[in-house]
Each structure stands twice: as C-alpha cells, then as structure tokens.
Amino acid sequence: MINVDLSVAAALRKSGGIVNLMPMGDSIHFGANTKQEPFTLLTLTDDQRFAIERAKKYALEQSIQNALSKQAAQLHQQDLNTIKRNQALILLSRIYVGSISFEIGEEEIRKTFSPFGPIKSVALSWDTVLQKHKGFAFVEFEVPEAASLALEQMNGYTLAGRNLKVGRPSNAPQTAALEAELRAESSTKPRVYIASVHPELTESDIQTVFEAFGKVNSCSLYPDPKCPGRHRGFGYIDFESEEAAIAAVSSMNCFDLAGQQLRVGRAITPKGVPLPFELNANKGLNTISTNPVSTSAVAFAAASISAKVMTLSAEEMSSSSLNGVSEYNILFLFFYLTFHVIYCILFTTDLYIYLRAWVYSCEVSVVLMQIYG
C-alpha cells in the first residue's frame, strides 16, 4: 500500500496536474476531463460462492456453540451455588447442647427442643465404660430457623436442675457469615418462620391472626405426609412489608395461641428454596440438580436453532449445482444431531425434553428429504 499526503493530492487535483503514484509507471489523472469508470462488484465464481456459504455456516455454528457453552457454564455455576447454599442450610440446622443432667435422656432432649421445629436427630454422647452419656449432645433440626430460635431462647435454660449451654458445634465452620448471607438473600421479601402451631389450627386461622400486623401475601404450613389433612406444626408467612414482619416477630414470639406458645422468628431459608429435609428426601445433598425451567429453555432453544440452521443450509445448497452438496448436508445433519443428543444427556434428565428434541430432529430430516426429493 502507498501512503499519499492528502494535502499534496488535493493541491494537485485543483491544478489538474498528473502525479505518478504507481510503481509500474501508470498515471492517476485529476481534473475536469478525467474519465471515471463506474464502480462495479466482481462476479464471484461458484467455488467462491460455495466458500462464502461455508464460512457463513461455520460462523453461525460457532456462534450457536458459544452461546450454548456460555449458557451451560452459567447453569453449572448456578448449580454450584445451589449446592453451597444447601450445605449452609444443613450446617445452620445443627446445634450443640451441653451441661445436660445425667438423669436426662434423648427423649427428654427431643421433647424440650421440639417446640422450635421438627427435629431430625439427637446425637447424645455415650460413655461405654460408665454406661451413661457424657453430658452433651448434638441436635439437628429439619429447618435452620428452628436451630436459630433454639440458640436465642434455650442457652441458659434450666433443665433438671442444670443450666443448658446451647451453641454452634465447635468443629463446624463459622456459620455467622453463612446465616447473614442467607438472611440478606431472603430480606427482599419479608418472611417469617412460625413453629409450635396447634394441630387444630389451619393456614386460614394463622393468616387471620397475623394480618393484624400487615398484609399477608401467603401463609403455608407444611403438611404431614403420615396424616393427610394435617400439618406438622411449622410453616412460613410472607408479608407485604418489612415493618409488618418485624412487628409480627416481636409481638407473636412465645404468644399463647390455642394453648401452645408460638415460636416466631425471621426466616433464613429464601422462598422457593428446598428445605434440608426436602433435599435429603430427593437424591441427597451432593447431587447437582439442574433448574428444570432453564434447562428446558436451553434444550428447546438448541433444538430450534439447529432446525433453522439445517433447514437454511438445505435450501441454499439445493439451489446450486455444486458437487458434494449431499455429502456436506449429511455431515452437517450428523454434527447437529450428535451435538444435541450429547447436550441433552449432559444437561437434562427430563424425558419430555428428550422427546421434543427428537421431534425437532425428525422435522429437520423431513425438510431435507422434501428438498432433495
């Protein structure tokens, strides 16, 4: 490329002069009598057009693959965050209980702490030599809110003549940051945890009582799977405003309702997040469970894009008479079907999505057969 000073070229243009810019002796003329040939596009050969079409399809393929890869990475990161949050919920559901009287057994401990929420297990230390417990135990609740309320209200509680020492297990990681993070996540929607609800009270009864503090968006008591139509005595209340939630906690905690003292505190578990006992009932903690909504969207998007790209490829290539078109489309179809099947296997376990993906593939095959007759 030859660099030309624009000011010099402009001056020569005005003077109508001739300047030699070409190394081979060709001249570029400037002036009123200069002949200017019209600008025309070069006519591409069949090979050039074929190369351009292949480049366009390759670019589109790469764009689709990059988009799906990014989406898959985002889903995987969401799953990792979900596992981390579930682990935090389980850690926050455990407490240490010390200074237990030797006259107290596991049943008494369970009965003492059950008003705060459902108890999953009570691990009472045992001395095999003396044939009695060592004076401490670990209590694991099914929900973290129950453990939080027990920490607030049971430390120093007198049981069988001894003051209990209640705290977090010393061998557990620092849970204050985890609890603060979960509370911050759920603080956008004021939510209250309620326990020790009388079995004869209904969700409607509880909602009527708590509506005195502000508008209640929802009230749910967890059903008892062993007794249809009955609840397990705990649940959550979603308020419209933060002020209503604060007032409900301060006024209704330890309030006697139908002969039982309610246990009320701020919710730790965000709405829509499975509780620890629900996780244990569904494949356990360390299983990465993909979001069904997001995985469905990705699977359908991948199938739809694949169908459009393959149909476009077939229509364009059928209009030309280049050799190797059929072979190219067969490879193209094989690539997309293989990629889509692998993607579905890795990122979804829903049979419905499998069937929909196969329907899309069949539709593409029909289009190709119609085009090539």
CSV table of C-alpha atoms in Angstrom, one decimal:
chain,number,residue,atom,x,y,z
A,1,MET,CA,0.0,0.0,0.0
A,2,ILE,CA,1.3,3.5,-1.0
A,3,ASN,CA,0.8,6.3,1.6
A,4,VAL,CA,-0.2,9.7,0.0
A,5,ASP,CA,-0.2,13.0,1.7
A,6,LEU,CA,-3.8,14.2,1.3
A,7,SER,CA,-2.9,17.9,1.2
A,8,VAL,CA,-0.5,17.3,-1.7
A,9,ALA,CA,-3.0,15.2,-3.6
A,10,ALA,CA,-5.7,17.9,-3.1
A,11,ALA,CA,-3.4,20.6,-4.4
A,12,LEU,CA,-2.5,18.6,-7.5
A,13,ARG,CA,-6.2,17.8,-8.1
A,14,LYS,CA,-7.1,21.5,-8.1
A,15,SER,CA,-4.2,22.3,-10.6
A,16,GLY,CA,-5.3,19.5,-12.9
A,17,GLY,CA,-1.8,18.0,-12.7
A,18,ILE,CA,-0.7,14.5,-13.1
A,19,VAL,CA,1.1,12.7,-10.3
A,20,ASN,CA,2.8,9.3,-10.7
A,21,LEU,CA,1.8,7.1,-7.8
A,22,MET,CA,2.1,3.7,-9.3
A,23,PRO,CA,5.4,1.9,-9.2
A,24,MET,CA,4.9,0.4,-12.7
A,25,GLY,CA,4.6,3.8,-14.5
A,26,ASP,CA,0.7,4.0,-14.5
A,27,SER,CA,-0.6,7.6,-14.0
A,28,ILE,CA,-3.6,8.8,-12.0
A,29,HIS,CA,-5.2,11.8,-13.6
A,30,PHE,CA,-7.0,14.6,-11.8
A,31,GLY,CA,-9.1,17.3,-13.3
A,32,ALA,CA,-12.4,18.1,-15.0
A,33,ASN,CA,-11.7,15.9,-18.1
A,34,THR,CA,-10.7,12.9,-16.1
A,35,LYS,CA,-12.7,9.8,-17.0
A,36,GLN,CA,-14.1,7.9,-14.1
A,37,GLU,CA,-15.2,4.4,-14.6
A,38,PRO,CA,-18.3,3.3,-12.6
A,39,PHE,CA,-17.7,1.1,-9.6
A,40,THR,CA,-18.9,-2.5,-10.1
A,41,LEU,CA,-18.8,-5.6,-7.9
A,42,LEU,CA,-16.8,-8.5,-9.1
A,43,THR,CA,-18.7,-11.6,-10.2
A,44,LEU,CA,-17.9,-14.5,-7.9
A,45,THR,CA,-17.3,-17.9,-9.2
A,46,ASP,CA,-19.2,-21.0,-8.0
A,47,ASP,CA,-16.2,-22.0,-5.9
A,48,GLN,CA,-16.0,-18.6,-4.2
A,49,ARG,CA,-19.7,-18.6,-3.5
A,50,PHE,CA,-19.5,-22.0,-2.0
A,51,ALA,CA,-16.6,-21.0,0.2
A,52,ILE,CA,-18.5,-17.9,1.4
A,53,GLU,CA,-21.6,-20.0,2.2
A,54,ARG,CA,-19.4,-22.5,4.1
A,55,ALA,CA,-17.8,-19.7,6.0
A,56,LYS,CA,-21.2,-18.2,6.9
A,57,LYS,CA,-22.5,-21.5,8.2
A,58,TYR,CA,-19.3,-22.2,10.1
A,59,ALA,CA,-19.6,-18.7,11.8
A,60,LEU,CA,-23.2,-19.4,12.7
A,61,GLU,CA,-22.3,-22.8,14.1
A,62,GLN,CA,-19.6,-21.3,16.2
A,63,SER,CA,-22.0,-18.6,17.4
A,64,ILE,CA,-24.5,-21.3,18.5
A,65,GLN,CA,-21.9,-23.4,20.2
A,66,ASN,CA,-20.5,-20.4,22.1
A,67,ALA,CA,-24.0,-19.3,23.2
A,68,LEU,CA,-24.8,-22.8,24.4
A,69,SER,CA,-21.5,-23.2,26.1
A,70,LYS,CA,-22.0,-19.9,28.0
A,71,GLN,CA,-25.5,-20.9,29.0
A,72,ALA,CA,-24.2,-24.3,30.2
A,73,ALA,CA,-21.5,-22.6,32.2
A,74,GLN,CA,-24.0,-20.3,33.8
A,75,LEU,CA,-26.3,-23.2,34.7
A,76,HIS,CA,-23.3,-25.1,36.2
A,77,GLN,CA,-22.3,-22.1,38.3
A,78,GLN,CA,-25.9,-21.8,39.5
A,79,ASP,CA,-25.9,-25.5,40.5
A,80,LEU,CA,-22.6,-25.0,42.4
A,81,ASN,CA,-24.2,-22.0,44.2
A,82,THR,CA,-27.2,-24.1,45.0
A,83,ILE,CA,-25.1,-26.9,46.5
A,84,LYS,CA,-23.2,-24.3,48.6
A,85,ARG,CA,-26.4,-22.8,49.8
A,86,ASN,CA,-27.9,-26.2,50.7
A,87,GLN,CA,-24.8,-27.1,52.6
A,88,ALA,CA,-25.1,-23.9,54.5
A,89,LEU,CA,-28.7,-24.6,55.4
A,90,ILE,CA,-27.8,-28.0,56.8
A,91,LEU,CA,-24.9,-26.6,58.8
A,92,LEU,CA,-27.2,-23.9,60.2
A,93,SER,CA,-29.7,-26.6,61.3
A,94,ARG,CA,-27.3,-28.1,63.9
A,95,ILE,CA,-26.7,-27.0,67.5
A,96,TYR,CA,-24.6,-28.2,70.4
A,97,VAL,CA,-26.3,-28.8,73.8
A,98,GLY,CA,-24.0,-29.1,76.8
A,99,SER,CA,-24.3,-29.3,80.6
A,100,ILE,CA,-27.0,-31.9,80.3
A,101,SER,CA,-28.1,-33.7,83.5
A,102,PHE,CA,-27.2,-37.4,83.6
A,103,GLU,CA,-30.8,-38.0,84.6
A,104,ILE,CA,-31.9,-36.7,81.2
A,105,GLY,CA,-32.2,-38.9,78.1
A,106,GLU,CA,-32.6,-38.5,74.4
A,107,GLU,CA,-36.4,-38.3,74.6
A,108,GLU,CA,-36.4,-35.5,77.2
A,109,ILE,CA,-34.0,-33.5,75.0
A,110,ARG,CA,-36.1,-34.1,71.9
A,111,LYS,CA,-39.3,-33.0,73.8
A,112,THR,CA,-37.6,-29.9,75.2
A,113,PHE,CA,-36.4,-28.6,71.8
A,114,SER,CA,-39.2,-29.8,69.6
A,115,PRO,CA,-41.4,-26.6,70.1
A,116,PHE,CA,-38.9,-24.8,67.9
A,117,GLY,CA,-39.4,-27.0,64.9
A,118,PRO,CA,-39.1,-30.6,63.7
A,119,ILE,CA,-36.0,-32.5,64.9
A,120,LYS,CA,-34.2,-34.7,62.5
A,121,SER,CA,-31.8,-36.4,65.0
A,122,VAL,CA,-30.5,-36.1,68.6
A,123,ALA,CA,-26.9,-37.5,68.9
A,124,LEU,CA,-26.3,-37.9,72.7
A,125,SER,CA,-22.7,-38.8,73.5
A,126,TRP,CA,-22.3,-42.1,75.3
A,127,ASP,CA,-19.6,-43.5,77.6
A,128,THR,CA,-19.4,-47.2,77.1
A,129,VAL,CA,-17.4,-47.7,80.3
A,130,LEU,CA,-19.7,-45.9,82.6
A,131,GLN,CA,-22.8,-46.8,80.6
A,132,LYS,CA,-24.2,-43.2,80.6
A,133,HIS,CA,-24.0,-40.2,78.4
A,134,LYS,CA,-21.2,-37.6,78.7
A,135,GLY,CA,-23.4,-34.6,79.3
A,136,PHE,CA,-23.6,-33.2,75.8
A,137,ALA,CA,-25.5,-33.8,72.6
A,138,PHE,CA,-25.9,-32.6,69.1
A,139,VAL,CA,-29.4,-31.7,67.9
A,140,GLU,CA,-30.1,-31.4,64.2
A,141,PHE,CA,-33.3,-29.8,63.1
A,142,GLU,CA,-35.0,-30.1,59.8
A,143,VAL,CA,-35.0,-26.4,59.2
A,144,PRO,CA,-32.3,-23.8,60.1
A,145,GLU,CA,-34.9,-21.4,61.6
A,146,ALA,CA,-35.6,-23.8,64.4
A,147,ALA,CA,-31.9,-24.0,65.3
A,148,SER,CA,-31.7,-20.3,65.3
A,149,LEU,CA,-34.6,-19.8,67.6
A,150,ALA,CA,-33.3,-22.6,69.9
A,151,LEU,CA,-29.9,-20.7,70.1
A,152,GLU,CA,-31.7,-17.5,71.0
A,153,GLN,CA,-34.0,-18.9,73.7
A,154,MET,CA,-32.5,-22.0,75.1
A,155,ASN,CA,-29.0,-21.0,76.1
A,156,GLY,CA,-29.0,-21.0,79.9
A,157,TYR,CA,-32.4,-22.7,80.1
A,158,THR,CA,-32.8,-24.8,83.3
A,159,LEU,CA,-33.5,-28.4,82.7
A,160,ALA,CA,-33.4,-31.0,85.6
A,161,GLY,CA,-31.6,-28.5,87.8
A,162,ARG,CA,-28.8,-27.6,85.3
A,163,ASN,CA,-28.4,-24.7,83.0
A,164,LEU,CA,-28.1,-25.8,79.5
A,165,LYS,CA,-25.3,-24.5,77.3
A,166,VAL,CA,-26.5,-24.1,73.7
A,167,GLY,CA,-24.4,-23.0,70.8
A,168,ARG,CA,-23.0,-24.0,67.4
A,169,PRO,CA,-20.8,-27.1,67.1
A,170,SER,CA,-17.2,-26.1,67.7
A,171,ASN,CA,-16.0,-28.3,64.8
A,172,ALA,CA,-18.3,-26.6,62.3
A,173,PRO,CA,-17.1,-23.7,60.2
A,174,GLN,CA,-18.1,-20.2,61.0
A,175,THR,CA,-21.8,-20.0,60.4
A,176,ALA,CA,-22.4,-16.4,61.2
A,177,ALA,CA,-21.4,-15.3,57.7
A,178,LEU,CA,-23.5,-18.0,56.1
A,179,GLU,CA,-26.5,-17.1,58.1
A,180,ALA,CA,-26.1,-13.3,57.3
A,181,GLU,CA,-25.8,-14.1,53.6
A,182,LEU,CA,-28.9,-16.2,53.6
A,183,ARG,CA,-30.8,-13.6,55.6
A,184,ALA,CA,-29.7,-10.9,53.2
A,185,GLU,CA,-30.9,-13.1,50.3
A,186,SER,CA,-34.4,-13.5,51.8
A,187,SER,CA,-34.7,-10.0,53.2
A,188,THR,CA,-36.0,-8.7,49.9
A,189,LYS,CA,-39.3,-10.4,50.6
A,190,PRO,CA,-40.2,-10.1,54.3
A,191,ARG,CA,-40.7,-13.7,55.5
A,192,VAL,CA,-41.4,-15.1,59.0
A,193,TYR,CA,-40.9,-18.6,60.4
A,194,ILE,CA,-43.6,-19.9,62.7
A,195,ALA,CA,-43.5,-23.1,64.8
A,196,SER,CA,-45.4,-24.9,67.6
A,197,VAL,CA,-48.7,-24.3,65.8
A,198,HIS,CA,-51.6,-26.2,67.4
A,199,PRO,CA,-52.6,-29.1,65.2
A,200,GLU,CA,-56.2,-28.0,65.0
A,201,LEU,CA,-55.3,-24.5,63.6
A,202,THR,CA,-55.4,-24.1,59.9
A,203,GLU,CA,-53.5,-21.8,57.5
A,204,SER,CA,-56.5,-19.6,57.3
A,205,ASP,CA,-56.5,-19.3,61.1
A,206,ILE,CA,-52.9,-18.3,61.2
A,207,GLN,CA,-53.2,-15.8,58.4
A,208,THR,CA,-56.2,-14.2,60.1
A,209,VAL,CA,-54.1,-13.7,63.3
A,210,PHE,CA,-51.0,-12.3,61.6
A,211,GLU,CA,-52.9,-10.0,59.3
A,212,ALA,CA,-53.2,-7.7,62.3
A,213,PHE,CA,-49.6,-6.6,61.7
A,214,GLY,CA,-50.0,-6.0,57.9
A,215,LYS,CA,-50.9,-7.5,54.6
A,216,VAL,CA,-50.1,-11.2,54.3
A,217,ASN,CA,-49.2,-12.4,50.8
A,218,SER,CA,-49.1,-16.1,51.7
A,219,CYS,CA,-49.2,-18.4,54.7
A,220,SER,CA,-48.2,-22.0,54.4
A,221,LEU,CA,-48.0,-24.8,57.0
A,222,TYR,CA,-46.0,-27.9,56.0
A,223,PRO,CA,-48.4,-30.9,55.6
A,224,ASP,CA,-47.8,-34.1,57.5
A,225,PRO,CA,-47.3,-37.0,54.9
A,226,LYS,CA,-48.3,-39.5,57.6
A,227,CYS,CA,-51.6,-37.8,58.4
A,228,PRO,CA,-53.4,-36.4,55.3
A,229,GLY,CA,-55.1,-33.2,56.0
A,230,ARG,CA,-52.9,-32.3,59.0
A,231,HIS,CA,-49.8,-30.1,59.2
A,232,ARG,CA,-46.5,-30.6,61.0
A,233,GLY,CA,-46.8,-27.6,63.2
A,234,PHE,CA,-44.5,-25.2,61.4
A,235,GLY,CA,-44.5,-23.0,58.3
A,236,TYR,CA,-43.8,-19.6,56.8
A,237,ILE,CA,-45.7,-16.4,56.5
A,238,ASP,CA,-44.8,-13.9,53.7
A,239,PHE,CA,-45.7,-10.3,54.5
A,240,GLU,CA,-46.1,-7.3,52.1
A,241,SER,CA,-43.8,-5.0,54.1
A,242,GLU,CA,-40.7,-5.3,56.3
A,243,GLU,CA,-42.4,-3.4,59.1
A,244,ALA,CA,-45.1,-6.0,59.3
A,245,ALA,CA,-42.6,-8.8,59.6
A,246,ILE,CA,-40.6,-7.1,62.3
A,247,ALA,CA,-43.8,-6.3,64.3
A,248,ALA,CA,-45.0,-9.9,64.0
A,249,VAL,CA,-41.8,-11.4,65.3
A,250,SER,CA,-41.5,-9.0,68.3
A,251,SER,CA,-45.2,-9.4,69.2
A,252,MET,CA,-46.0,-13.1,68.5
A,253,ASN,CA,-42.9,-14.9,69.6
A,254,CYS,CA,-43.9,-17.0,72.7
A,255,PHE,CA,-47.5,-15.8,72.3
A,256,ASP,CA,-50.0,-18.3,73.6
A,257,LEU,CA,-52.3,-19.4,70.8
A,258,ALA,CA,-54.8,-22.2,71.4
A,259,GLY,CA,-52.9,-23.4,74.5
A,260,GLN,CA,-49.5,-23.5,72.8
A,261,GLN,CA,-46.7,-20.9,72.8
A,262,LEU,CA,-45.8,-19.9,69.2
A,263,ARG,CA,-42.2,-19.7,68.2
A,264,VAL,CA,-41.8,-16.9,65.7
A,265,GLY,CA,-38.6,-15.7,64.1
A,266,ARG,CA,-37.2,-14.3,60.8
A,267,ALA,CA,-36.9,-16.8,58.0
A,268,ILE,CA,-33.4,-17.9,56.9
A,269,THR,CA,-34.5,-20.1,54.0
A,270,PRO,CA,-35.3,-18.0,50.9
A,271,LYS,CA,-38.7,-18.6,49.4
A,272,GLY,CA,-38.7,-21.3,46.8
A,273,VAL,CA,-35.5,-23.0,48.1
A,274,PRO,CA,-35.9,-26.6,49.3
A,275,LEU,CA,-35.5,-27.2,53.0
A,276,PRO,CA,-32.8,-29.5,54.2
A,277,PHE,CA,-35.3,-32.4,54.9
A,278,GLU,CA,-36.6,-32.0,51.4
A,279,LEU,CA,-33.1,-32.2,50.0
A,280,ASN,CA,-32.4,-35.4,51.9
A,281,ALA,CA,-35.6,-36.9,50.6
A,282,ASN,CA,-34.7,-36.1,47.0
A,283,LYS,CA,-31.3,-37.6,45.9
A,284,GLY,CA,-29.3,-36.1,48.8
A,285,LEU,CA,-27.1,-33.0,49.2
A,286,ASN,CA,-24.3,-33.5,46.8
A,287,THR,CA,-26.4,-34.2,43.7
A,288,ILE,CA,-26.3,-31.4,41.2
A,289,SER,CA,-29.9,-30.8,40.2
A,290,THR,CA,-30.4,-28.6,37.2
A,291,ASN,CA,-33.0,-26.0,37.1
A,292,PRO,CA,-35.9,-27.5,35.0
A,293,VAL,CA,-37.0,-24.2,33.7
A,294,SER,CA,-33.6,-23.1,32.5
A,295,THR,CA,-32.6,-26.5,31.1
A,296,SER,CA,-35.8,-26.8,29.2
A,297,ALA,CA,-35.3,-23.4,27.7
A,298,VAL,CA,-31.8,-24.2,26.7
A,299,ALA,CA,-32.8,-27.6,25.2
A,300,PHE,CA,-35.7,-26.1,23.2
A,301,ALA,CA,-33.5,-23.2,22.0
A,302,ALA,CA,-30.8,-25.6,20.9
A,303,ALA,CA,-33.2,-27.7,19.0
A,304,SER,CA,-35.0,-24.8,17.4
A,305,ILE,CA,-31.7,-23.1,16.3
A,306,SER,CA,-30.4,-26.4,15.0
A,307,ALA,CA,-33.6,-26.9,12.9
A,308,LYS,CA,-33.4,-23.4,11.5
A,309,VAL,CA,-29.7,-23.7,10.6
A,310,MET,CA,-30.1,-27.1,8.9
A,311,THR,CA,-33.2,-26.0,7.0
A,312,LEU,CA,-31.4,-22.9,5.8
A,313,SER,CA,-28.4,-24.9,4.8
A,314,ALA,CA,-30.5,-27.4,2.8
A,315,GLU,CA,-32.5,-24.7,1.0
A,316,GLU,CA,-29.4,-22.8,0.0
A,317,MET,CA,-27.4,-25.7,-1.1
A,318,SER,CA,-30.3,-27.3,-3.1
A,319,SER,CA,-30.4,-24.2,-5.3
A,320,SER,CA,-26.8,-24.7,-6.5
A,321,SER,CA,-25.4,-27.5,-8.7
A,322,LEU,CA,-22.1,-27.8,-6.9
A,323,ASN,CA,-20.7,-31.3,-6.3
A,324,GLY,CA,-20.5,-32.7,-2.8
A,325,VAL,CA,-23.7,-30.9,-1.6
A,326,SER,CA,-25.5,-34.0,-0.4
A,327,GLU,CA,-22.4,-35.2,1.4
A,328,TYR,CA,-21.9,-31.8,3.1
A,329,ASN,CA,-25.5,-31.7,4.3
A,330,ILE,CA,-25.3,-35.3,5.7
A,331,LEU,CA,-22.3,-34.4,7.7
A,332,PHE,CA,-23.9,-31.1,8.8
A,333,LEU,CA,-27.0,-33.0,10.0
A,334,PHE,CA,-25.0,-35.7,11.7
A,335,PHE,CA,-23.0,-33.0,13.6
A,336,TYR,CA,-26.0,-31.2,14.9
A,337,LEU,CA,-27.9,-34.3,15.9
A,338,THR,CA,-24.9,-35.7,17.7
A,339,PHE,CA,-24.2,-32.4,19.4
A,340,HIS,CA,-27.8,-32.0,20.5
A,341,VAL,CA,-28.1,-35.6,21.9
A,342,ILE,CA,-24.9,-35.2,23.9
A,343,TYR,CA,-26.1,-31.8,25.2
A,344,CYS,CA,-29.5,-33.3,26.3
A,345,ILE,CA,-27.7,-36.2,28.1
A,346,LEU,CA,-25.4,-33.9,30.0
A,347,PHE,CA,-27.8,-31.1,31.0
A,348,THR,CA,-31.2,-32.6,31.3
A,349,THR,CA,-32.9,-35.7,32.6
A,350,ASP,CA,-36.4,-34.9,31.5
A,351,LEU,CA,-37.9,-37.4,29.1
A,352,TYR,CA,-40.3,-34.8,27.7
A,353,ILE,CA,-37.3,-32.7,26.6
A,354,TYR,CA,-35.7,-35.7,25.0
A,355,LEU,CA,-38.9,-36.4,23.0
A,356,ARG,CA,-39.2,-32.7,22.0
A,357,ALA,CA,-35.6,-32.7,20.8
A,358,TRP,CA,-36.2,-35.8,18.8
A,359,VAL,CA,-39.3,-34.3,17.2
A,360,TYR,CA,-37.2,-31.3,16.1
A,361,SER,CA,-34.6,-33.6,14.6
A,362,CYS,CA,-37.3,-35.6,12.7
A,363,GLU,CA,-38.8,-32.3,11.4
A,364,VAL,CA,-35.4,-31.3,10.0
A,365,SER,CA,-35.0,-34.7,8.4
A,366,VAL,CA,-38.4,-34.4,6.7
A,367,VAL,CA,-37.5,-31.0,5.4
A,368,LEU,CA,-34.2,-32.3,3.9
A,369,MET,CA,-36.0,-35.3,2.3
A,370,GLN,CA,-38.6,-32.9,0.7
A,371,ILE,CA,-35.9,-30.6,-0.6
A,372,TYR,CA,-33.8,-33.4,-2.2
A,373,GLY,CA,-36.8,-35.4,-3.3
